[in-house]
PDB file of C-alpha atoms in Angstrom:
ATOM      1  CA  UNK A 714       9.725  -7.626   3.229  1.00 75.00           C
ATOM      2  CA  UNK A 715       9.484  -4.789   0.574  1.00 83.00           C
ATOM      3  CA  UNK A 716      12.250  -2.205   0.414  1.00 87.00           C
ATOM      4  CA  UNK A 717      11.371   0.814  -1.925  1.00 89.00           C
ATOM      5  CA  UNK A 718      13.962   4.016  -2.310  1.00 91.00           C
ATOM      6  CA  UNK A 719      12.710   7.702  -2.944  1.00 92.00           C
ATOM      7  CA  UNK A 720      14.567   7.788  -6.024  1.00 91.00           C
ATOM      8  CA  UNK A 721      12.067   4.997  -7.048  1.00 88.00           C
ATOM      9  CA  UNK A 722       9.222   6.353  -5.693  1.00 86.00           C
ATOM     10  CA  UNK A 723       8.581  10.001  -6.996  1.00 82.00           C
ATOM     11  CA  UNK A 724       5.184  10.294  -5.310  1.00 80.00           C
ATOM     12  CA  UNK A 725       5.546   8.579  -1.751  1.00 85.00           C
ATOM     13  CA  UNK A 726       6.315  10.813   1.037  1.00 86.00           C
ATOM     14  CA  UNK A 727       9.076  10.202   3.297  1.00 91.00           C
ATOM     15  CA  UNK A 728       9.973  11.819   6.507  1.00 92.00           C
ATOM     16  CA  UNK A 729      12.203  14.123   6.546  1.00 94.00           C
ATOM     17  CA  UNK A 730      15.920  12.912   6.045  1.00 96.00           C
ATOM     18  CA  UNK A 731      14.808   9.805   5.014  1.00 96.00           C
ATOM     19  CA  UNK A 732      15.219   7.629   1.833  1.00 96.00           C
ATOM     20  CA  UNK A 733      14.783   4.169   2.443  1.00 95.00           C
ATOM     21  CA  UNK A 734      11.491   2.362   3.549  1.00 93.00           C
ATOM     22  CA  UNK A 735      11.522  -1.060   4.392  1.00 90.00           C
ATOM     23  CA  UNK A 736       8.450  -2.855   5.415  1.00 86.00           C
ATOM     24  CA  UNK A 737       8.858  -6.377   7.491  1.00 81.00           C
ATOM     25  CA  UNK A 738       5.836  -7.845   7.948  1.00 75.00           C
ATOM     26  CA  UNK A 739       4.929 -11.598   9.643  1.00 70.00           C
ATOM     27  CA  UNK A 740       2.797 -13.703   7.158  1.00 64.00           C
ATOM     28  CA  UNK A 741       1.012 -15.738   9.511  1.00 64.00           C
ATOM     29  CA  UNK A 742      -2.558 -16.000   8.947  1.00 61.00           C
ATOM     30  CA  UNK A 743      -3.397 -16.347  13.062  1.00 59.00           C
ATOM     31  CA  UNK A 744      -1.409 -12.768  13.738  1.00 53.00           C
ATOM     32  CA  UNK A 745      -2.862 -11.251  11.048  1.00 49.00           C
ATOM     33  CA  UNK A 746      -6.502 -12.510  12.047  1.00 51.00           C
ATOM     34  CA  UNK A 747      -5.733 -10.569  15.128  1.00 51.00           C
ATOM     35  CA  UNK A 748      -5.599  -7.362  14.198  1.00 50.00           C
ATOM     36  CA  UNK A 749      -2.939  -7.061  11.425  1.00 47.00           C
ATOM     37  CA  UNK A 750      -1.347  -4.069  12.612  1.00 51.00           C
ATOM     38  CA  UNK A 751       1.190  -6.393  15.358  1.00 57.00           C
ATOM     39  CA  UNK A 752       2.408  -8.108  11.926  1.00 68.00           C
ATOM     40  CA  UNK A 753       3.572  -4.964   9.880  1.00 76.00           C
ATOM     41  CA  UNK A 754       6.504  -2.912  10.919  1.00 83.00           C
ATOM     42  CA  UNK A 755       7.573   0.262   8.519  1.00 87.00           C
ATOM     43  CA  UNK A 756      11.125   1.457   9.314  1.00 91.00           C
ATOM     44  CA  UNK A 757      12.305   4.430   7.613  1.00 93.00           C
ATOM     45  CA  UNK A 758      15.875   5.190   7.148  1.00 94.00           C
ATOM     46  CA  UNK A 759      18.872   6.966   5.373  1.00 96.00           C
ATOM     47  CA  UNK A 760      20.305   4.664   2.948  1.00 93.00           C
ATOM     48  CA  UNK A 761      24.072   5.973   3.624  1.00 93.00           C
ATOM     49  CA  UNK A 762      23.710   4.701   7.050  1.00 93.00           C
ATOM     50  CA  UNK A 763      23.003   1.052   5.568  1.00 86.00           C
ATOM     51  CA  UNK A 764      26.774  -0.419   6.138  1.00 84.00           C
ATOM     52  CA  UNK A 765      26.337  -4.197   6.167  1.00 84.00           C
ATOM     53  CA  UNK A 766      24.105  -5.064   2.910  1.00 79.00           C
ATOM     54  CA  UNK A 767      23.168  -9.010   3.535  1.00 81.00           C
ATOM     55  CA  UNK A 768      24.257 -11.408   0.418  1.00 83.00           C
ATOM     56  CA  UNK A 769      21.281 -13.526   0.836  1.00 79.00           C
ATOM     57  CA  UNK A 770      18.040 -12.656   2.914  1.00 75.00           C
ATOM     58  CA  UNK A 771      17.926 -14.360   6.458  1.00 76.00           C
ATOM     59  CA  UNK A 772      16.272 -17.953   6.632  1.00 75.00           C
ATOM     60  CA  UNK A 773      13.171 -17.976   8.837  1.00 74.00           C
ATOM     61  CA  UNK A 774      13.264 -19.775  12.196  1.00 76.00           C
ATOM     62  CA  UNK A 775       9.840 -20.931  11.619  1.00 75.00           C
ATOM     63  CA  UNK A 776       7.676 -21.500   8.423  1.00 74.00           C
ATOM     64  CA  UNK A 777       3.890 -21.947   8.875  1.00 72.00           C
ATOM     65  CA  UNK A 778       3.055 -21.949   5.112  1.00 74.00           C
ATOM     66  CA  UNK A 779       5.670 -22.274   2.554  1.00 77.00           C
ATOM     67  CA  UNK A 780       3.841 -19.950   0.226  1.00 77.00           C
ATOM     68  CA  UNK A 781       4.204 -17.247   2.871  1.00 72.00           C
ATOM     69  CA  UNK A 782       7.877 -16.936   2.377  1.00 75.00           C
ATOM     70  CA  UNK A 783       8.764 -14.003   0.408  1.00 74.00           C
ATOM     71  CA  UNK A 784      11.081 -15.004  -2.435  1.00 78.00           C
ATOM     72  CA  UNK A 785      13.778 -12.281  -3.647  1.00 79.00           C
ATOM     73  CA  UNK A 786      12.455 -10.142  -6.377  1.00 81.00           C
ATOM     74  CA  UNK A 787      13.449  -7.134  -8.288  1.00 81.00           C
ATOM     75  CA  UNK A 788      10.340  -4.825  -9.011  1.00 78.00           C
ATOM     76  CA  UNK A 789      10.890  -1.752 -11.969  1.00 78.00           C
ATOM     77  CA  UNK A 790       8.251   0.827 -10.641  1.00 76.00           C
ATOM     78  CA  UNK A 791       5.932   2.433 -13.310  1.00 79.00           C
ATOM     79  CA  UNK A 792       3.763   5.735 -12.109  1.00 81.00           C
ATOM     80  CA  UNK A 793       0.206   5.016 -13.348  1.00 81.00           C
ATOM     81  CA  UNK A 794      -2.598   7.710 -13.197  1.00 83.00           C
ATOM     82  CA  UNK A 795      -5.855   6.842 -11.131  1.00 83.00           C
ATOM     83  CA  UNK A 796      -8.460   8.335  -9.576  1.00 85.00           C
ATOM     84  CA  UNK A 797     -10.479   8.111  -6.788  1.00 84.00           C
ATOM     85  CA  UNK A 798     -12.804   5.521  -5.884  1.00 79.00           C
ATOM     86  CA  UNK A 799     -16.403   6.246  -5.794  1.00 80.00           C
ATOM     87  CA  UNK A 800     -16.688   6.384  -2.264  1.00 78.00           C
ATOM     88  CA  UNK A 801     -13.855   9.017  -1.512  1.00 79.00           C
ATOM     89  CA  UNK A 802     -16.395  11.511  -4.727  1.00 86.00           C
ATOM     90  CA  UNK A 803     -18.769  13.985  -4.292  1.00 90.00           C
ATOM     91  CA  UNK A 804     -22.003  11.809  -3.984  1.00 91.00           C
ATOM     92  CA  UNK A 805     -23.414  13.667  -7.262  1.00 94.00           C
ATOM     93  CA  UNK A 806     -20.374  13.114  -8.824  1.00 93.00           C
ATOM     94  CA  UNK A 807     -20.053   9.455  -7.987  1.00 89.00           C
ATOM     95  CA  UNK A 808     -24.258   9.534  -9.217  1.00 90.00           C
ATOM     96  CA  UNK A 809     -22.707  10.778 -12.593  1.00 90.00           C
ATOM     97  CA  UNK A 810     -20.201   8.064 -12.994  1.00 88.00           C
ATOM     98  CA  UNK A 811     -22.206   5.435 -12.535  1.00 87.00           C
ATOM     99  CA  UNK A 812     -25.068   6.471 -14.736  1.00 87.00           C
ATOM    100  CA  UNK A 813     -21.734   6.969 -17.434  1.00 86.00           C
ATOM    101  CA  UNK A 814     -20.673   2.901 -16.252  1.00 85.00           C
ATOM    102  CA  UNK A 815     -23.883   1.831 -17.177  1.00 84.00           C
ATOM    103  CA  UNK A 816     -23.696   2.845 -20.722  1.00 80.00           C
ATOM    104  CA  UNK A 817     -20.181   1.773 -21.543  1.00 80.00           C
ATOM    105  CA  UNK A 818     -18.171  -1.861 -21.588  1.00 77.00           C
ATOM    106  CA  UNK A 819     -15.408  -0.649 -19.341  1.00 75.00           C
ATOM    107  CA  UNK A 820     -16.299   0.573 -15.723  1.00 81.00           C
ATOM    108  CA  UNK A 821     -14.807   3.690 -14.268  1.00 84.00           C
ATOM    109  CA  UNK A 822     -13.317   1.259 -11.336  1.00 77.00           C
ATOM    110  CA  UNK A 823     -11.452  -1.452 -13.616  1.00 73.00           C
ATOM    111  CA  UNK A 824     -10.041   1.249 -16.107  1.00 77.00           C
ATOM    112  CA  UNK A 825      -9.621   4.695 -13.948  1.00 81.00           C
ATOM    113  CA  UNK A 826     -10.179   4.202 -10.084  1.00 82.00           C
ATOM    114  CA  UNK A 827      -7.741   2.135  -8.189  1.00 75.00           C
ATOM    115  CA  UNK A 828      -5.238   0.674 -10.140  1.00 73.00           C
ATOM    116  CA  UNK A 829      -4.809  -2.887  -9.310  1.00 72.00           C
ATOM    117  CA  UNK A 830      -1.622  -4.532  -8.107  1.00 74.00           C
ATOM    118  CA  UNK A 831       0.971  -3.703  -5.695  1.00 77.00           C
ATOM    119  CA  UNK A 832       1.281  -0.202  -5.591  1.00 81.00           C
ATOM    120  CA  UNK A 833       3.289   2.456  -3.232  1.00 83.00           C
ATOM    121  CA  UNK A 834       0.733   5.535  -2.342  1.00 79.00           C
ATOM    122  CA  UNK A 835      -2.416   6.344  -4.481  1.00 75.00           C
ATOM    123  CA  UNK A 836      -6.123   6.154  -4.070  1.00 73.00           C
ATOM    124  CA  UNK A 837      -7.512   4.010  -1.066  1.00 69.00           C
ATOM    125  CA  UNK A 838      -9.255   0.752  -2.626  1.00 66.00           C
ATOM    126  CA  UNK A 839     -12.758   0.266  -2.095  1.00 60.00           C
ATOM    127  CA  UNK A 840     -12.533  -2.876   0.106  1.00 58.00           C
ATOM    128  CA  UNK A 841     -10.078  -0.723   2.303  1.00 56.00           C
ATOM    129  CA  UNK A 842     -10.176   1.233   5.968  1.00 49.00           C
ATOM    130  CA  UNK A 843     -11.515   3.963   3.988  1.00 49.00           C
ATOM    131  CA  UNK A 844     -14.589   2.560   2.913  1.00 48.00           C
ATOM    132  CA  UNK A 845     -17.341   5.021   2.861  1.00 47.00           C
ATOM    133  CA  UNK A 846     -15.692   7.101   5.493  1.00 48.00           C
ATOM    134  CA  UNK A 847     -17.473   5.015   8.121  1.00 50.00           C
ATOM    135  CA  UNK A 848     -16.768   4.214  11.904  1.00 48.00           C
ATOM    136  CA  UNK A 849     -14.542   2.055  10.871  1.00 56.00           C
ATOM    137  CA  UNK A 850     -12.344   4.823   9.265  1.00 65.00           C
ATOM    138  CA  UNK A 851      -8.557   4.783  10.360  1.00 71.00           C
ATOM    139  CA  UNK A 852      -7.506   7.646  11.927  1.00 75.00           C
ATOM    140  CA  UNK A 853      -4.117   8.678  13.605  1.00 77.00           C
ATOM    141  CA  UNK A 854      -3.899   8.290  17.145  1.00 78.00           C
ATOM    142  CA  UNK A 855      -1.669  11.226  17.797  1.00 84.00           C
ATOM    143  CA  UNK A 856      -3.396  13.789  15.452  1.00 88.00           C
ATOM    144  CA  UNK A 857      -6.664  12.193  14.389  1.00 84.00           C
ATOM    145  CA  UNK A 858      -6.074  12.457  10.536  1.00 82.00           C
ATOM    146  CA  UNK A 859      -7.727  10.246   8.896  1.00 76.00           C
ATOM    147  CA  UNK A 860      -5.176   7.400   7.207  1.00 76.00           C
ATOM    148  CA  UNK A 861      -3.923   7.752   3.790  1.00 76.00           C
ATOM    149  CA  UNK A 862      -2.706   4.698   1.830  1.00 77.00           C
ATOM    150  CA  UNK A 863       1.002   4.374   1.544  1.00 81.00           C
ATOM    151  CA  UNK A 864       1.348   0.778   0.389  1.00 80.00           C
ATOM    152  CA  UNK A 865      -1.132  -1.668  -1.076  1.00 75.00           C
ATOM    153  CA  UNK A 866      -0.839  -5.811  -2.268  1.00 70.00           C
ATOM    154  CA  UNK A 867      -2.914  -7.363  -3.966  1.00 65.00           C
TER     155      UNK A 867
END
């Protein structure tokens, strides 16, 4: 489970009236095989209307691997610039940065594009549904825009 506040997230939209997002997700390797989206659940909400905060996080009924088991953590949010990957450029843009890759020690994707880690919004990483904008492209289902990243671990 992840639990991130506006406050803490400066960049992140929320809906409307909304300040709280907590993500509960099922770390089972044969859901997410599936199709991974069954395992994820987002639930937005308005933190006044939190009454009964839980001392300690609820036990799971079931454990399939230990290392699954998300242990209690306190995260202190930094805002890092980045930029797009290559596939979300201009293709003679993208040509230009990687003619400038070749000639240096640090690549435009380990320094500039997609910063690694867990991160709340940003650029989509290159291993992600947005990869070359291909058929495989996630898309709304009620409005057809395409998907945007709002949370990504690494």
């Amino acid at each position: 489970m992840a639990q991130l506040y506006a406050r803490d997230v400066p960049g992140l939209p929320f809906p409307e009236d909304t300040d709280l997002q907590q993500v509960l997700w099922c770390p089972f390797i044969d859901i997410e095989d599936q199709s991974g989206s069954e395992a994820v659940r987002l639930r937005w909400r308005r933190s006044v209307d939190v009454a009964d905060v839980l001392a300690a996080a609820p036990e799971p009924a079931y454990v399939g691997m230990e290392e699954l088991v998300p242990v209690p953590c306190v995260l202190h949010p930094e805002q890092v610039r980045e930029y797009p990957a290559a596939h979300d450029l201009d293709p003679a843009l993208a040509a230009r940065i990687n003619t400038w890759d070749e000639d240096r020690d640090t690549g435009y994707r380990g320094a500039l594009s997609v910063a690694p880690g867990w991160k709340a919004g940003g650029w989509a990483a290159p291993f992600t549904f947005r990869d070359s904008g291909g058929p495989d492209e996630l898309r709304c289902a009620r409005c057809s825009a395409v998907g945007e990243p709002l949370l990504t671990f690494v």
